[in-house]
Amino acid sequence: MSAWLRRQQLLSLGMSVAFGRTTGDVGMMSLVMLTIFAGQQFTMKSLAGSVLLVLSGGFLQTALSVVFWPVRRYVPERRALAGLYTELGRTATDPVRPDEQPPATIHASQAQEALRSLRSDNSEESERYQSLLNQAERARLCVIALLQMQAQLNRNGQQSNGKEVLSRFLILVGRALAAIGKSLLDGAEQAPLDQQIAHVNEWIEQSRSKAPFLENVMSNRILFQMDALAGQLRAAEVLVTGPAPLRAALERPSPLPSWRFSPNSVWATLRANLSLQSAVFRHAVRLTICLTIANIIARATGWRHAYWIPMTVVLLLRPDFAGTFSRGLQRIAGTIVGLVIATALFHFLPETVGIQAALIGICVFLLRWLGPANYGFFAIGVTAAIVLIARANWRRAEAAHPTPGHRYVDWRHPRSVGLRPLANVGARGGCSGRAVGGIPGLL
């Protein structure tokens, strides 16, 4: 009965990706914690202590994340919008490639995710940033349409005047979009942005005066998209630098999806994904099967820390094959590089508490800074941090309970303490549980 309930729980947590990235991340972390605690033997006292440690770590991380929120309330949203506008400015001058995803797709998704929490915020600043996102998405569609028209003109080998007009316009648009991004990011002065918008408007008026350019339907379509894009730029300029009454007069964007679902919407989402035609349902089934097999292998090995086997399955398995394959390769490469870096740090740096604390802090900073961009960097930071923490814990345990005849690592030889501690933590066991008790709390 307990095994059946566990499989149903795994299937339910696998279905959490149907409700968005945030819900999927919460489901993944729940599976990670469930895997770690299910793979260890606890008394009620030790279980309560471990739970309190995990909760304390979560509350501490939350407090550090929101400590500057009152004075820098909308900085993450501004940074995401600035990245979107800057990327749009860069791609406006790049030729469109049919084998690649549309320009600024990742940045648009990140901006939407960053502003998702503002749906219930009715303040003027919140509405301004949501309107800026709305204008950026419309401008992105215009840029994509103009890039496709430019590619069509290049393939036809005609309308040289039209190609010149369009190429120059896209260059000016790229500069204007970059100026908007810079103004959002660091509060740049209004004058450079006004100049870039004015150059765009002047070039459109000059293009209208070119009679040969207005002879066919393609030219009219290009001018229509140029006018539309110039309007989006002017609206974004007003939102970035204009007074409040002008901002309030602009169209309010459609509300973004919220993580607050009504029971009806939850049931509708689940019902839509409860079939083998749904990628979400297939991912949940694969996750359930793979975790069941991983748990059987972990229990059969009898290793003390065999929970690393099912935990790796949770961290690596993605709804799509490409994501799973690339994540697996990045995990392998990142683990090896992290072990090599940790070994080099042990060899060349003195063994003091201050240096070890600084190295752990640097590793955590790097995994939080570069980890969201690439899972390989996340694996490097996590591996190095875990090895550093394991070394510190083993040293403390050795000092409190010296057992020279039964140690896995000889601390008198620095070259022996890089790769071996993590191997012991990962699977082989045999070391003091007191020495590695902090690793599950870290994860």
mmCIF file of C-alpha atoms in Angstrom, residues 4-303:
data_model
loop_
_atom_site.group_PDB
_atom_site.id
_atom_site.type_symbol
_atom_site.label_atom_id
_atom_site.label_comp_id
_atom_site.label_asym_id
_atom_site.label_seq_id
_atom_site.Cartn_x
_atom_site.Cartn_y
_atom_site.Cartn_z
ATOM 1 C CA TRP A 4 1.362 2.409 -4.339
ATOM 2 C CA LEU A 5 0.902 5.701 -2.483
ATOM 3 C CA ARG A 6 4.529 6.614 -3.177
ATOM 4 C CA ARG A 7 4.097 6.001 -6.909
ATOM 5 C CA GLN A 8 0.935 8.132 -6.938
ATOM 6 C CA GLN A 9 2.830 10.873 -5.169
ATOM 7 C CA LEU A 10 5.650 10.713 -7.721
ATOM 8 C CA LEU A 11 3.142 10.878 -10.576
ATOM 9 C CA SER A 12 1.409 13.887 -9.011
ATOM 10 C CA LEU A 13 4.667 15.767 -8.482
ATOM 11 C CA GLY A 14 5.705 14.968 -12.055
ATOM 12 C CA MET A 15 2.464 16.563 -13.283
ATOM 13 C CA SER A 16 3.334 19.813 -11.488
ATOM 14 C CA VAL A 17 5.188 21.089 -14.575
ATOM 15 C CA ALA A 18 1.771 21.544 -16.224
ATOM 16 C CA PHE A 19 1.150 24.600 -14.036
ATOM 17 C CA GLY A 20 4.266 26.531 -15.016
ATOM 18 C CA ARG A 21 7.934 26.812 -14.204
ATOM 19 C CA THR A 22 7.502 27.937 -10.588
ATOM 20 C CA THR A 23 5.186 25.063 -9.724
ATOM 21 C CA GLY A 24 7.521 22.644 -11.517
ATOM 22 C CA ASP A 25 10.498 23.883 -9.486
ATOM 23 C CA VAL A 26 8.545 23.452 -6.255
ATOM 24 C CA GLY A 27 7.617 19.913 -7.278
ATOM 25 C CA MET A 28 11.238 19.081 -8.146
ATOM 26 C CA MET A 29 12.536 20.383 -4.809
ATOM 27 C CA SER A 30 9.822 18.419 -2.977
ATOM 28 C CA LEU A 31 10.993 15.268 -4.748
ATOM 29 C CA VAL A 32 14.626 16.020 -3.883
ATOM 30 C CA MET A 33 13.832 16.430 -0.170
ATOM 31 C CA LEU A 34 11.602 13.357 -0.195
ATOM 32 C CA THR A 35 14.381 11.317 -1.832
ATOM 33 C CA ILE A 36 17.036 12.481 0.639
ATOM 34 C CA PHE A 37 14.998 11.837 3.777
ATOM 35 C CA ALA A 38 13.548 8.558 2.499
ATOM 36 C CA GLY A 39 17.074 7.238 1.901
ATOM 37 C CA GLN A 40 18.164 7.607 5.534
ATOM 38 C CA GLN A 41 17.289 6.043 8.858
ATOM 39 C CA PHE A 42 15.977 8.570 11.381
ATOM 40 C CA THR A 43 14.721 8.480 14.909
ATOM 41 C CA MET A 44 11.953 10.925 15.752
ATOM 42 C CA LYS A 45 14.453 13.182 17.501
ATOM 43 C CA SER A 46 16.964 13.235 14.666
ATOM 44 C CA LEU A 47 14.171 13.657 12.093
ATOM 45 C CA ALA A 48 12.775 16.657 13.959
ATOM 46 C CA GLY A 49 16.250 18.187 14.159
ATOM 47 C CA SER A 50 16.885 17.676 10.439
ATOM 48 C CA VAL A 51 13.513 19.174 9.525
ATOM 49 C CA LEU A 52 14.206 22.215 11.680
ATOM 50 C CA LEU A 53 17.613 22.660 10.027
ATOM 51 C CA VAL A 54 16.079 22.511 6.549
ATOM 52 C CA LEU A 55 13.320 24.958 7.489
ATOM 53 C CA SER A 56 15.840 27.301 9.105
ATOM 54 C CA GLY A 57 17.964 27.260 5.955
ATOM 55 C CA GLY A 58 14.910 27.999 3.811
ATOM 56 C CA PHE A 59 13.809 30.882 6.033
ATOM 57 C CA LEU A 60 17.338 32.301 6.068
ATOM 58 C CA GLN A 61 17.590 32.160 2.271
ATOM 59 C CA THR A 62 14.166 33.800 1.946
ATOM 60 C CA ALA A 63 15.146 36.556 4.369
ATOM 61 C CA LEU A 64 18.366 37.267 2.485
ATOM 62 C CA SER A 65 16.446 37.335 -0.799
ATOM 63 C CA VAL A 66 13.898 39.940 0.343
ATOM 64 C CA VAL A 67 16.012 42.039 2.697
ATOM 65 C CA PHE A 68 16.526 44.768 0.080
ATOM 66 C CA TRP A 69 13.017 44.507 -1.355
ATOM 67 C CA PRO A 70 11.642 47.670 0.330
ATOM 68 C CA VAL A 71 14.371 49.882 -1.183
ATOM 69 C CA ARG A 72 14.856 48.019 -4.495
ATOM 70 C CA ARG A 73 11.350 46.747 -5.037
ATOM 71 C CA TYR A 74 11.208 46.492 -8.824
ATOM 72 C CA VAL A 75 14.886 45.975 -9.649
ATOM 73 C CA PRO A 76 14.475 42.340 -10.871
ATOM 74 C CA GLU A 77 11.608 43.385 -13.149
ATOM 75 C CA ARG A 78 13.574 46.347 -14.522
ATOM 76 C CA ARG A 79 16.590 44.119 -15.148
ATOM 77 C CA ALA A 80 14.492 41.538 -17.009
ATOM 78 C CA LEU A 81 12.838 44.206 -19.176
ATOM 79 C CA ALA A 82 16.192 45.849 -19.875
ATOM 80 C CA GLY A 83 17.589 42.513 -20.988
ATOM 81 C CA LEU A 84 14.629 41.977 -23.327
ATOM 82 C CA TYR A 85 14.924 45.419 -24.960
ATOM 83 C CA THR A 86 18.701 45.125 -25.263
ATOM 84 C CA GLU A 87 18.430 41.707 -26.892
ATOM 85 C CA LEU A 88 15.776 43.016 -29.289
ATOM 86 C CA GLY A 89 18.140 45.838 -30.237
ATOM 87 C CA ARG A 90 20.935 43.369 -30.922
ATOM 88 C CA THR A 91 18.831 41.005 -33.010
ATOM 89 C CA ALA A 92 17.256 43.805 -35.067
ATOM 90 C CA THR A 93 20.423 43.950 -37.175
ATOM 91 C CA ASP A 94 21.018 40.188 -37.391
ATOM 92 C CA PRO A 95 19.672 38.268 -40.390
ATOM 93 C CA VAL A 96 16.896 35.837 -39.565
ATOM 94 C CA ARG A 97 17.852 32.143 -39.667
ATOM 95 C CA PRO A 98 15.135 29.559 -40.384
ATOM 96 C CA ASP A 99 16.901 26.835 -38.349
ATOM 97 C CA GLU A 100 16.912 28.872 -35.124
ATOM 98 C CA GLN A 101 14.208 29.927 -32.698
ATOM 99 C CA PRO A 102 12.675 33.421 -33.130
ATOM 100 C CA PRO A 103 14.807 36.315 -31.852
ATOM 101 C CA ALA A 104 14.782 37.100 -28.112
ATOM 102 C CA THR A 105 12.619 34.078 -27.254
ATOM 103 C CA ILE A 106 14.495 33.260 -24.054
ATOM 104 C CA HIS A 107 14.620 36.885 -22.919
ATOM 105 C CA ALA A 108 10.891 37.304 -23.557
ATOM 106 C CA SER A 109 10.128 34.209 -21.462
ATOM 107 C CA GLN A 110 12.368 35.460 -18.657
ATOM 108 C CA ALA A 111 10.671 38.864 -18.668
ATOM 109 C CA GLN A 112 7.220 37.260 -18.569
ATOM 110 C CA GLU A 113 8.306 35.074 -15.649
ATOM 111 C CA ALA A 114 9.792 38.052 -13.791
ATOM 112 C CA LEU A 115 6.615 40.118 -14.157
ATOM 113 C CA ARG A 116 4.223 37.274 -13.400
ATOM 114 C CA SER A 117 4.066 38.230 -9.727
ATOM 115 C CA LEU A 118 2.930 41.788 -10.535
ATOM 116 C CA ARG A 119 -0.534 40.751 -11.656
ATOM 117 C CA SER A 120 -2.069 41.494 -8.250
ATOM 118 C CA ASP A 121 -0.019 44.685 -7.824
ATOM 119 C CA ASN A 122 -2.135 47.667 -8.924
ATOM 120 C CA SER A 123 0.481 50.324 -8.268
ATOM 121 C CA GLU A 124 1.508 52.764 -10.974
ATOM 122 C CA GLU A 125 5.003 51.280 -11.238
ATOM 123 C CA SER A 126 3.604 47.780 -11.683
ATOM 124 C CA GLU A 127 1.271 48.892 -14.475
ATOM 125 C CA ARG A 128 4.136 50.747 -16.127
ATOM 126 C CA TYR A 129 6.359 47.647 -16.246
ATOM 127 C CA GLN A 130 3.525 45.447 -17.486
ATOM 128 C CA SER A 131 2.837 47.978 -20.243
ATOM 129 C CA LEU A 132 6.538 48.010 -21.140
ATOM 130 C CA LEU A 133 6.434 44.225 -21.491
ATOM 131 C CA ASN A 134 3.369 44.548 -23.685
ATOM 132 C CA GLN A 135 5.123 47.070 -25.946
ATOM 133 C CA ALA A 136 8.257 44.895 -26.098
ATOM 134 C CA GLU A 137 6.264 41.856 -27.244
ATOM 135 C CA ARG A 138 4.561 43.889 -29.975
ATOM 136 C CA ALA A 139 7.874 45.396 -31.055
ATOM 137 C CA ARG A 140 9.353 41.892 -31.191
ATOM 138 C CA LEU A 141 6.648 40.773 -33.612
ATOM 139 C CA CYS A 142 7.329 43.803 -35.837
ATOM 140 C CA VAL A 143 11.080 43.156 -35.789
ATOM 141 C CA ILE A 144 10.557 39.510 -36.757
ATOM 142 C CA ALA A 145 8.228 40.529 -39.624
ATOM 143 C CA LEU A 146 10.719 43.103 -40.939
ATOM 144 C CA LEU A 147 13.610 40.632 -40.725
ATOM 145 C CA GLN A 148 11.587 38.106 -42.715
ATOM 146 C CA MET A 149 10.815 40.755 -45.362
ATOM 147 C CA GLN A 150 14.494 41.651 -45.505
ATOM 148 C CA ALA A 151 15.389 38.008 -46.092
ATOM 149 C CA GLN A 152 12.761 37.798 -48.848
ATOM 150 C CA LEU A 153 14.186 40.891 -50.566
ATOM 151 C CA ASN A 154 17.664 39.400 -50.398
ATOM 152 C CA ARG A 155 16.459 36.149 -51.948
ATOM 153 C CA ASN A 156 14.677 37.969 -54.781
ATOM 154 C CA GLY A 157 17.686 40.116 -55.591
ATOM 155 C CA GLN A 158 15.455 43.070 -56.416
ATOM 156 C CA GLN A 159 14.291 46.316 -54.839
ATOM 157 C CA SER A 160 17.780 47.532 -53.938
ATOM 158 C CA ASN A 161 16.284 50.836 -52.807
ATOM 159 C CA GLY A 162 13.866 49.000 -50.526
ATOM 160 C CA LYS A 163 16.648 46.892 -49.050
ATOM 161 C CA GLU A 164 18.661 50.027 -48.295
ATOM 162 C CA VAL A 165 15.686 51.699 -46.603
ATOM 163 C CA LEU A 166 14.875 48.617 -44.530
ATOM 164 C CA SER A 167 18.477 47.909 -43.513
ATOM 165 C CA ARG A 168 19.023 51.488 -42.362
ATOM 166 C CA PHE A 169 15.723 51.461 -40.478
ATOM 167 C CA LEU A 170 16.605 48.262 -38.606
ATOM 168 C CA ILE A 171 19.958 49.739 -37.575
ATOM 169 C CA LEU A 172 18.208 52.828 -36.160
ATOM 170 C CA VAL A 173 15.607 50.645 -34.431
ATOM 171 C CA GLY A 174 18.356 48.531 -32.863
ATOM 172 C CA ARG A 175 19.973 51.638 -31.407
ATOM 173 C CA ALA A 176 16.643 52.912 -30.073
ATOM 174 C CA LEU A 177 15.815 49.574 -28.425
ATOM 175 C CA ALA A 178 19.283 49.432 -26.862
ATOM 176 C CA ALA A 179 18.788 52.981 -25.537
ATOM 177 C CA ILE A 180 15.489 51.934 -23.931
ATOM 178 C CA GLY A 181 17.217 48.960 -22.312
ATOM 179 C CA LYS A 182 20.024 51.167 -21.015
ATOM 180 C CA SER A 183 17.529 53.669 -19.617
ATOM 181 C CA LEU A 184 15.688 50.880 -17.790
ATOM 182 C CA LEU A 185 18.867 49.340 -16.438
ATOM 183 C CA ASP A 186 20.783 52.325 -15.121
ATOM 184 C CA GLY A 187 18.404 55.274 -15.434
ATOM 185 C CA ALA A 188 20.211 56.903 -18.352
ATOM 186 C CA GLU A 189 19.346 60.463 -19.341
ATOM 187 C CA GLN A 190 16.335 61.105 -21.558
ATOM 188 C CA ALA A 191 18.207 63.056 -24.252
ATOM 189 C CA PRO A 192 20.016 60.099 -25.935
ATOM 190 C CA LEU A 193 16.769 58.095 -26.042
ATOM 191 C CA ASP A 194 14.864 61.040 -27.526
ATOM 192 C CA GLN A 195 17.522 61.422 -30.204
ATOM 193 C CA GLN A 196 17.351 57.747 -31.211
ATOM 194 C CA ILE A 197 13.536 57.838 -31.466
ATOM 195 C CA ALA A 198 13.739 61.068 -33.484
ATOM 196 C CA HIS A 199 16.175 59.440 -35.926
ATOM 197 C CA VAL A 200 13.725 56.554 -36.446
ATOM 198 C CA ASN A 201 10.846 58.952 -37.156
ATOM 199 C CA GLU A 202 12.951 61.066 -39.530
ATOM 200 C CA TRP A 203 14.011 58.027 -41.519
ATOM 201 C CA ILE A 204 10.393 56.916 -41.953
ATOM 202 C CA GLU A 205 9.481 60.331 -43.336
ATOM 203 C CA GLN A 206 12.437 60.200 -45.719
ATOM 204 C CA SER A 207 11.393 56.733 -46.845
ATOM 205 C CA ARG A 208 7.916 57.973 -47.761
ATOM 206 C CA SER A 209 9.459 60.465 -50.149
ATOM 207 C CA LYS A 210 11.230 57.733 -52.115
ATOM 208 C CA ALA A 211 8.792 57.186 -55.001
ATOM 209 C CA PRO A 212 10.410 54.002 -56.401
ATOM 210 C CA PHE A 213 10.117 52.426 -52.993
ATOM 211 C CA LEU A 214 6.316 52.742 -52.952
ATOM 212 C CA GLU A 215 5.540 50.925 -56.155
ATOM 213 C CA ASN A 216 4.474 47.463 -55.002
ATOM 214 C CA VAL A 217 2.697 45.640 -52.214
ATOM 215 C CA MET A 218 5.933 44.564 -50.499
ATOM 216 C CA SER A 219 6.973 48.193 -50.077
ATOM 217 C CA ASN A 220 3.602 49.093 -48.552
ATOM 218 C CA ARG A 221 3.856 46.170 -46.132
ATOM 219 C CA ILE A 222 7.338 47.273 -45.097
ATOM 220 C CA LEU A 223 6.162 50.843 -44.472
ATOM 221 C CA PHE A 224 3.183 49.548 -42.478
ATOM 222 C CA GLN A 225 5.464 47.512 -40.188
ATOM 223 C CA MET A 226 7.896 50.433 -39.899
ATOM 224 C CA ASP A 227 5.073 52.726 -38.754
ATOM 225 C CA ALA A 228 3.838 50.140 -36.269
ATOM 226 C CA LEU A 229 7.311 49.571 -34.815
ATOM 227 C CA ALA A 230 7.949 53.308 -34.540
ATOM 228 C CA GLY A 231 4.696 53.596 -32.597
ATOM 229 C CA GLN A 232 5.815 50.880 -30.168
ATOM 230 C CA LEU A 233 9.122 52.705 -29.643
ATOM 231 C CA ARG A 234 7.359 56.004 -28.932
ATOM 232 C CA ALA A 235 5.035 54.288 -26.454
ATOM 233 C CA ALA A 236 7.990 52.627 -24.709
ATOM 234 C CA GLU A 237 9.793 55.975 -24.550
ATOM 235 C CA VAL A 238 6.777 57.561 -22.849
ATOM 236 C CA LEU A 239 6.593 54.690 -20.362
ATOM 237 C CA VAL A 240 10.294 54.923 -19.538
ATOM 238 C CA THR A 241 10.712 58.697 -19.309
ATOM 239 C CA GLY A 242 7.276 60.340 -19.603
ATOM 240 C CA PRO A 243 5.068 61.795 -16.857
ATOM 241 C CA ALA A 244 2.470 59.744 -15.030
ATOM 242 C CA PRO A 245 -0.654 61.147 -16.781
ATOM 243 C CA LEU A 246 0.733 60.074 -20.172
ATOM 244 C CA ARG A 247 1.516 56.597 -18.886
ATOM 245 C CA ALA A 248 -1.989 56.204 -17.509
ATOM 246 C CA ALA A 249 -3.457 57.048 -20.931
ATOM 247 C CA LEU A 250 -1.749 54.094 -22.618
ATOM 248 C CA GLU A 251 -3.518 50.810 -23.123
ATOM 249 C CA ARG A 252 -3.425 48.545 -20.108
ATOM 250 C CA PRO A 253 -1.936 45.167 -21.077
ATOM 251 C CA SER A 254 -3.829 41.941 -20.717
ATOM 252 C CA PRO A 255 -3.261 40.345 -17.289
ATOM 253 C CA LEU A 256 -0.463 37.815 -17.054
ATOM 254 C CA PRO A 257 -1.247 34.285 -15.866
ATOM 255 C CA SER A 258 -0.986 33.967 -12.111
ATOM 256 C CA TRP A 259 0.128 31.083 -9.949
ATOM 257 C CA ARG A 260 -3.143 31.463 -8.039
ATOM 258 C CA PHE A 261 -5.479 28.973 -9.679
ATOM 259 C CA SER A 262 -9.128 28.400 -8.942
ATOM 260 C CA PRO A 263 -10.219 24.795 -8.409
ATOM 261 C CA ASN A 264 -11.920 24.792 -11.799
ATOM 262 C CA SER A 265 -8.760 25.909 -13.608
ATOM 263 C CA VAL A 266 -6.667 23.303 -11.763
ATOM 264 C CA TRP A 267 -9.042 20.539 -12.782
ATOM 265 C CA ALA A 268 -9.200 21.806 -16.364
ATOM 266 C CA THR A 269 -5.391 21.834 -16.621
ATOM 267 C CA LEU A 270 -5.088 18.329 -15.187
ATOM 268 C CA ARG A 271 -7.857 16.959 -17.404
ATOM 269 C CA ALA A 272 -6.185 18.441 -20.485
ATOM 270 C CA ASN A 273 -2.894 16.697 -19.624
ATOM 271 C CA LEU A 274 -4.156 13.289 -18.458
ATOM 272 C CA SER A 275 -3.405 11.452 -21.683
ATOM 273 C CA LEU A 276 -0.388 9.940 -23.398
ATOM 274 C CA GLN A 277 -0.644 12.662 -26.043
ATOM 275 C CA SER A 278 0.427 15.179 -23.390
ATOM 276 C CA ALA A 279 4.188 15.753 -22.961
ATOM 277 C CA VAL A 280 3.555 16.578 -19.294
ATOM 278 C CA PHE A 281 1.841 13.234 -18.620
ATOM 279 C CA ARG A 282 4.566 11.293 -20.444
ATOM 280 C CA HIS A 283 7.173 13.127 -18.351
ATOM 281 C CA ALA A 284 5.329 12.219 -15.146
ATOM 282 C CA VAL A 285 5.163 8.540 -16.185
ATOM 283 C CA ARG A 286 8.869 8.478 -17.104
ATOM 284 C CA LEU A 287 9.764 10.150 -13.821
ATOM 285 C CA THR A 288 7.739 7.620 -11.823
ATOM 286 C CA ILE A 289 9.286 4.627 -13.609
ATOM 287 C CA CYS A 290 12.862 5.948 -13.462
ATOM 288 C CA LEU A 291 12.605 6.884 -9.780
ATOM 289 C CA THR A 292 11.138 3.480 -8.920
ATOM 290 C CA ILE A 293 14.035 1.721 -10.680
ATOM 291 C CA ALA A 294 16.583 4.100 -9.088
ATOM 292 C CA ASN A 295 15.156 3.434 -5.613
ATOM 293 C CA ILE A 296 15.324 -0.333 -6.173
ATOM 294 C CA ILE A 297 18.984 -0.042 -7.240
ATOM 295 C CA ALA A 298 19.782 2.233 -4.293
ATOM 296 C CA ARG A 299 18.252 -0.187 -1.783
ATOM 297 C CA ALA A 300 19.967 -3.165 -3.408
ATOM 298 C CA THR A 301 23.423 -1.594 -3.103
ATOM 299 C CA GLY A 302 23.116 -1.040 0.635
ATOM 300 C CA TRP A 303 25.292 2.096 0.459
#
